[in-house]
């Protein structure tokens, strides 16, 4: 297979279906750094590829390599184009454009490698936080992403996650939202930006509302696939 995005889709499907994925990992490792740069030439191609890869890698690292938090995020156990990378490299380095993971999105990571910088998206899209799954109960479910339908798929991910995870108290004028909005505050444009995002996806005017962050459940919840989005996107 000579197409990176097609490979990311096939790997994720193999992991989901619990089929042998070793061949896909070998292919992934066998690409060159130049292949990555040529094929993932814009943010749509980068986001599609790395979201699928992240979600597949997490399941592999947890279920088949028995890695747990916090090591599962930092261990450089997976190979892409001959480069050993971690989940943190993908999420915070590439998809969040090398943001320091504990800075709420406000500070760059001073230790990021030149390669990760080169592979990073040109602009952070907050919707990645509705697409990446970290195996916890409060994480968004795993969807299926393709370059052709990426915009539609990310919008559906936002609607699905926020509808499920948000509670609006109209009497108290409070919006109870995922703690992702706090941990990645800058990605969402601060509290005002977060309210606008929630307002848009829930189709409800939340001007003047106070944000309350929900307790985040780290209870393990593997194999959490959004079956409707897999079925519709593969049809």
C-alpha positions as a Markdown table, in Angstrom:
| # | Residue | x | y | z |
|---|---|---|---|---|
| 1 | Unk | 0.0 | 0.0 | 0.0 |
| 2 | Unk | 1.6 | 3.3 | -1.1 |
| 3 | Unk | -1.0 | 5.7 | 0.4 |
| 4 | Unk | -0.4 | 6.8 | 3.9 |
| 5 | Unk | -4.0 | 7.9 | 4.7 |
| 6 | Unk | -5.4 | 4.6 | 3.2 |
| 7 | Unk | -2.9 | 2.7 | 5.4 |
| 8 | Unk | -4.1 | 4.6 | 8.5 |
| 9 | Unk | -7.7 | 3.7 | 7.8 |
| 10 | Unk | -6.8 | 0.0 | 7.2 |
| 11 | Unk | -4.8 | -0.1 | 10.4 |
| 12 | Unk | -7.6 | 1.4 | 12.5 |
| 13 | Unk | -10.1 | -1.0 | 11.0 |
| 14 | Unk | -7.9 | -4.0 | 11.7 |
| 15 | Unk | -7.5 | -2.9 | 15.3 |
| 16 | Unk | -11.2 | -2.4 | 15.6 |
| 17 | Unk | -12.0 | -5.8 | 14.1 |
| 18 | Unk | -9.3 | -7.4 | 16.2 |
| 19 | Unk | -7.6 | -8.7 | 13.0 |
| 20 | Unk | -3.9 | -9.2 | 12.5 |
| 21 | Unk | -2.4 | -5.7 | 12.0 |
| 22 | Unk | 1.3 | -6.5 | 12.0 |
| 23 | Unk | 1.7 | -6.1 | 8.2 |
| 24 | Unk | 0.2 | -2.6 | 8.4 |
| 25 | Unk | 2.7 | -1.6 | 11.2 |
| 26 | Unk | 5.6 | -2.9 | 9.0 |
| 27 | Unk | 4.3 | -0.8 | 6.1 |
| 28 | Unk | 4.0 | 2.2 | 8.3 |
| 29 | Unk | 7.5 | 1.9 | 9.5 |
| 30 | Unk | 8.8 | 1.3 | 6.0 |
| 31 | Unk | 7.8 | 4.7 | 4.6 |
| 32 | Unk | 10.4 | 7.4 | 4.4 |
| 33 | Unk | 10.4 | 10.8 | 6.1 |
| 34 | Unk | 10.2 | 12.2 | 2.6 |
| 35 | Unk | 7.0 | 10.2 | 2.0 |
| 36 | Unk | 5.4 | 11.7 | 5.1 |
| 37 | Unk | 6.1 | 15.2 | 3.9 |
| 38 | Unk | 5.0 | 14.6 | 0.3 |
| 39 | Unk | 1.8 | 12.8 | 1.1 |
| 40 | Unk | 0.7 | 14.7 | 4.2 |
| 41 | Unk | 1.1 | 18.0 | 2.5 |
| 42 | Unk | -1.7 | 20.0 | 4.1 |
| 43 | Unk | -3.6 | 20.0 | 7.4 |
| 44 | Unk | -6.5 | 17.9 | 6.1 |
| 45 | Unk | -4.2 | 15.0 | 5.1 |
| 46 | Unk | -2.2 | 15.4 | 8.3 |
| 47 | Unk | -5.2 | 15.5 | 10.7 |
| 48 | Unk | -6.9 | 12.5 | 9.0 |
| 49 | Unk | -3.7 | 10.4 | 9.1 |
| 50 | Unk | -2.6 | 11.2 | 12.7 |
| 51 | Unk | -6.1 | 11.0 | 14.2 |
| 52 | Unk | -6.5 | 7.5 | 12.9 |
| 53 | Unk | -3.0 | 6.5 | 13.8 |
| 54 | Unk | -3.3 | 7.9 | 17.4 |
| 55 | Unk | -6.6 | 6.0 | 18.0 |
| 56 | Unk | -5.1 | 2.8 | 16.6 |
| 57 | Unk | -1.9 | 3.1 | 18.5 |
| 58 | Unk | -3.6 | 3.8 | 21.8 |
| 59 | Unk | -5.5 | 0.5 | 21.6 |
| 60 | Unk | -2.4 | -1.4 | 20.5 |
| 61 | Unk | -0.2 | 0.1 | 23.3 |
| 62 | Unk | -2.8 | -0.6 | 26.0 |
| 63 | Unk | -4.2 | -4.0 | 25.0 |
| 64 | Unk | -1.3 | -5.7 | 23.3 |
| 65 | Unk | 1.7 | -4.0 | 25.0 |
| 66 | Unk | 0.0 | -3.5 | 28.4 |
| 67 | Unk | 1.2 | 0.0 | 28.8 |
| 68 | Unk | -0.7 | 2.2 | 31.3 |
| 69 | Unk | -0.9 | 5.8 | 32.3 |
| 70 | Unk | 1.3 | 7.9 | 32.3 |
| 71 | Unk | 3.9 | 5.8 | 30.4 |
| 72 | Unk | 1.5 | 5.0 | 27.6 |
| 73 | Unk | 1.6 | 8.6 | 26.4 |
| 74 | Unk | 5.3 | 9.1 | 26.5 |
| 75 | Unk | 6.8 | 5.7 | 25.5 |
| 76 | Unk | 8.2 | 5.8 | 22.0 |
| 77 | Unk | 7.1 | 2.3 | 21.1 |
| 78 | Unk | 5.5 | 2.9 | 17.6 |
| 79 | Unk | 7.4 | 3.4 | 14.4 |
| 80 | Unk | 6.3 | 5.8 | 11.6 |
| 81 | Unk | 8.7 | 6.2 | 8.6 |
| 82 | Unk | 11.5 | 4.6 | 10.7 |
| 83 | Unk | 11.0 | 7.1 | 13.5 |
| 84 | Unk | 10.0 | 6.0 | 17.0 |
| 85 | Unk | 7.2 | 8.2 | 18.2 |
| 86 | Unk | 4.9 | 8.5 | 21.2 |
| 87 | Unk | 1.2 | 9.4 | 21.6 |
| 88 | Unk | 2.3 | 12.7 | 23.1 |
| 89 | Unk | 4.4 | 13.4 | 19.9 |
| 90 | Unk | 1.2 | 12.9 | 17.9 |
| 91 | Unk | -1.3 | 14.8 | 20.0 |
| 92 | Unk | 0.7 | 17.7 | 21.5 |
| 93 | Unk | 3.6 | 17.8 | 18.9 |
| 94 | Unk | 1.9 | 17.3 | 15.6 |
| 95 | Unk | -1.8 | 17.9 | 16.0 |
| 96 | Unk | -1.5 | 20.7 | 18.6 |
| 97 | Unk | 1.5 | 22.2 | 16.8 |
| 98 | Unk | 4.0 | 21.4 | 19.6 |
| 99 | Unk | 2.2 | 22.9 | 22.5 |
| 100 | Unk | 3.5 | 22.1 | 26.0 |
| 101 | Unk | 1.0 | 19.7 | 27.3 |
| 102 | Unk | 0.7 | 21.3 | 30.8 |
| 103 | Unk | 0.3 | 24.9 | 29.7 |
| 104 | Unk | -3.4 | 24.9 | 28.8 |
| 105 | Unk | -2.2 | 25.4 | 25.2 |
| 106 | Unk | -0.5 | 28.8 | 25.8 |
| 107 | Unk | 3.1 | 27.8 | 25.6 |
| 108 | Unk | 5.2 | 25.9 | 23.0 |
| 109 | Unk | 7.2 | 22.9 | 24.0 |
| 110 | Unk | 10.9 | 24.0 | 24.1 |
| 111 | Unk | 12.1 | 20.4 | 23.7 |
| 112 | Unk | 10.2 | 19.4 | 20.6 |
| 113 | Unk | 12.3 | 17.8 | 17.9 |
| 114 | Unk | 12.9 | 19.4 | 14.5 |
| 115 | Unk | 11.1 | 16.4 | 12.8 |
| 116 | Unk | 7.9 | 16.8 | 14.9 |
| 117 | Unk | 8.0 | 20.5 | 14.1 |
| 118 | Unk | 8.2 | 19.7 | 10.4 |
| 119 | Unk | 5.4 | 17.2 | 10.6 |
| 120 | Unk | 3.1 | 19.5 | 12.6 |
| 121 | Unk | -0.1 | 21.0 | 11.4 |
| 122 | Unk | 0.0 | 24.7 | 10.3 |
| 123 | Unk | -2.9 | 25.6 | 12.6 |
| 124 | Unk | -4.6 | 23.9 | 15.6 |
| 125 | Unk | -8.1 | 22.7 | 15.0 |
| 126 | Unk | -9.9 | 22.4 | 18.3 |
| 127 | Unk | -12.1 | 19.6 | 16.9 |
| 128 | Unk | -9.2 | 17.1 | 17.3 |
| 129 | Unk | -10.2 | 17.0 | 21.0 |
| 130 | Unk | -13.5 | 15.5 | 20.0 |
| 131 | Unk | -11.7 | 12.9 | 17.9 |
| 132 | Unk | -8.8 | 11.6 | 19.9 |
| 133 | Unk | -9.6 | 8.7 | 22.3 |
| 134 | Unk | -7.4 | 8.0 | 25.4 |
| 135 | Unk | -9.2 | 4.9 | 26.6 |
| 136 | Unk | -11.1 | 6.6 | 29.4 |
| 137 | Unk | -14.8 | 6.7 | 30.0 |
| 138 | Unk | -14.9 | 10.5 | 29.5 |
| 139 | Unk | -13.0 | 10.4 | 26.2 |
| 140 | Unk | -14.8 | 10.9 | 22.9 |
| 141 | Unk | -15.6 | 7.7 | 21.1 |
| 142 | Unk | -13.4 | 6.5 | 18.2 |
| 143 | Unk | -14.7 | 7.5 | 14.8 |
| 144 | Unk | -13.4 | 6.8 | 11.3 |
| 145 | Unk | -11.7 | 9.7 | 9.4 |
| 146 | Unk | -11.0 | 10.1 | 5.7 |
| 147 | Unk | -9.5 | 13.1 | 3.8 |
| 148 | Unk | -12.6 | 13.4 | 1.6 |
| 149 | Unk | -15.1 | 13.7 | 4.4 |
| 150 | Unk | -12.9 | 15.1 | 7.2 |
| 151 | Unk | -14.8 | 18.3 | 7.6 |
| 152 | Unk | -18.1 | 16.6 | 7.9 |
| 153 | Unk | -16.7 | 13.9 | 10.2 |
| 154 | Unk | -15.1 | 16.4 | 12.6 |
| 155 | Unk | -18.4 | 18.3 | 12.8 |
| 156 | Unk | -20.3 | 15.1 | 13.6 |
| 157 | Unk | -17.7 | 14.3 | 16.2 |
| 158 | Unk | -18.3 | 17.7 | 17.8 |
| 159 | Unk | -22.1 | 17.4 | 17.8 |
| 160 | Unk | -22.0 | 13.8 | 19.1 |
| 161 | Unk | -19.5 | 14.5 | 21.9 |
| 162 | Unk | -21.0 | 17.8 | 23.1 |
| 163 | Unk | -24.5 | 16.6 | 23.0 |
| 164 | Unk | -23.5 | 13.6 | 25.2 |
| 165 | Unk | -21.1 | 15.4 | 27.5 |
| 166 | Unk | -22.7 | 18.8 | 28.1 |
| 167 | Unk | -25.4 | 19.8 | 30.6 |
| 168 | Unk | -27.0 | 23.2 | 30.3 |
| 169 | Unk | -28.7 | 24.7 | 33.4 |
| 170 | Unk | -30.8 | 27.5 | 32.1 |
| 171 | Unk | -32.1 | 28.6 | 35.5 |
| 172 | Unk | -28.6 | 29.1 | 36.8 |
| 173 | Unk | -27.2 | 30.1 | 33.4 |
| 174 | Unk | -24.5 | 27.5 | 33.7 |
| 175 | Unk | -22.9 | 25.3 | 30.9 |
| 176 | Unk | -21.4 | 22.2 | 32.4 |
| 177 | Unk | -18.8 | 21.0 | 29.9 |
| 178 | Unk | -16.0 | 18.5 | 29.5 |
| 179 | Unk | -12.8 | 19.2 | 31.3 |
| 180 | Unk | -11.1 | 19.1 | 27.9 |
| 181 | Unk | -12.2 | 22.7 | 27.6 |
| 182 | Unk | -10.0 | 23.6 | 30.6 |
| 183 | Unk | -7.0 | 21.4 | 29.9 |
| 184 | Unk | -6.7 | 22.8 | 26.3 |
| 185 | Unk | -8.2 | 26.2 | 27.1 |
| 186 | Unk | -6.2 | 28.2 | 24.4 |
| 187 | Unk | -7.1 | 25.6 | 21.7 |
| 188 | Unk | -10.7 | 26.5 | 22.2 |
| 189 | Unk | -10.1 | 30.3 | 22.3 |
| 190 | Unk | -10.4 | 30.6 | 26.1 |
| 191 | Unk | -13.7 | 30.6 | 28.0 |
| 192 | Unk | -15.5 | 32.9 | 25.6 |
| 193 | Unk | -14.4 | 30.7 | 22.7 |
| 194 | Unk | -15.6 | 27.6 | 24.5 |
| 195 | Unk | -19.0 | 29.1 | 25.0 |
| 196 | Unk | -19.3 | 30.0 | 21.4 |
| 197 | Unk | -18.3 | 26.5 | 20.4 |
| 198 | Unk | -20.8 | 24.8 | 22.7 |
| 199 | Unk | -23.5 | 27.3 | 21.6 |
| 200 | Unk | -22.8 | 26.4 | 17.9 |
| 201 | Unk | -22.9 | 22.6 | 18.3 |
| 202 | Unk | -25.9 | 22.6 | 20.6 |
| 203 | Unk | -27.6 | 25.3 | 18.7 |
| 204 | Unk | -28.3 | 27.3 | 21.8 |
| 205 | Unk | -27.5 | 30.8 | 22.8 |
| 206 | Unk | -25.2 | 30.6 | 25.9 |
| 207 | Unk | -24.2 | 34.3 | 26.0 |
| 208 | Unk | -23.6 | 35.3 | 29.6 |
| 209 | Unk | -23.5 | 31.7 | 30.9 |
| 210 | Unk | -20.9 | 30.5 | 33.4 |
| 211 | Unk | -18.7 | 27.5 | 32.5 |
| 212 | Unk | -18.5 | 24.7 | 34.9 |
| 213 | Unk | -16.1 | 21.9 | 34.2 |
| 214 | Unk | -17.4 | 18.3 | 34.6 |
| 215 | Unk | -15.4 | 15.8 | 36.6 |
| 216 | Unk | -13.4 | 13.7 | 34.2 |
| 217 | Unk | -13.8 | 9.9 | 34.5 |
| 218 | Unk | -10.5 | 8.1 | 34.0 |
| 219 | Unk | -12.3 | 4.7 | 34.4 |
| 220 | Unk | -10.9 | 2.5 | 31.6 |
| 221 | Unk | -13.2 | 2.1 | 28.6 |
| 222 | Unk | -11.4 | 0.5 | 25.7 |
| 223 | Unk | -13.0 | -0.5 | 22.3 |
| 224 | Unk | -15.2 | 2.6 | 22.5 |
| 225 | Unk | -16.1 | 2.9 | 18.8 |
| 226 | Unk | -18.8 | 5.1 | 17.4 |
| 227 | Unk | -20.4 | 2.3 | 15.4 |
| 228 | Unk | -22.8 | 4.7 | 13.6 |
| 229 | Unk | -20.0 | 6.8 | 12.3 |
| 230 | Unk | -18.0 | 3.8 | 11.2 |
| 231 | Unk | -20.9 | 2.3 | 9.4 |
| 232 | Unk | -21.9 | 5.5 | 7.6 |
| 233 | Unk | -18.4 | 6.5 | 6.7 |
| 234 | Unk | -17.6 | 3.1 | 5.3 |
| 235 | Unk | -20.8 | 2.8 | 3.3 |
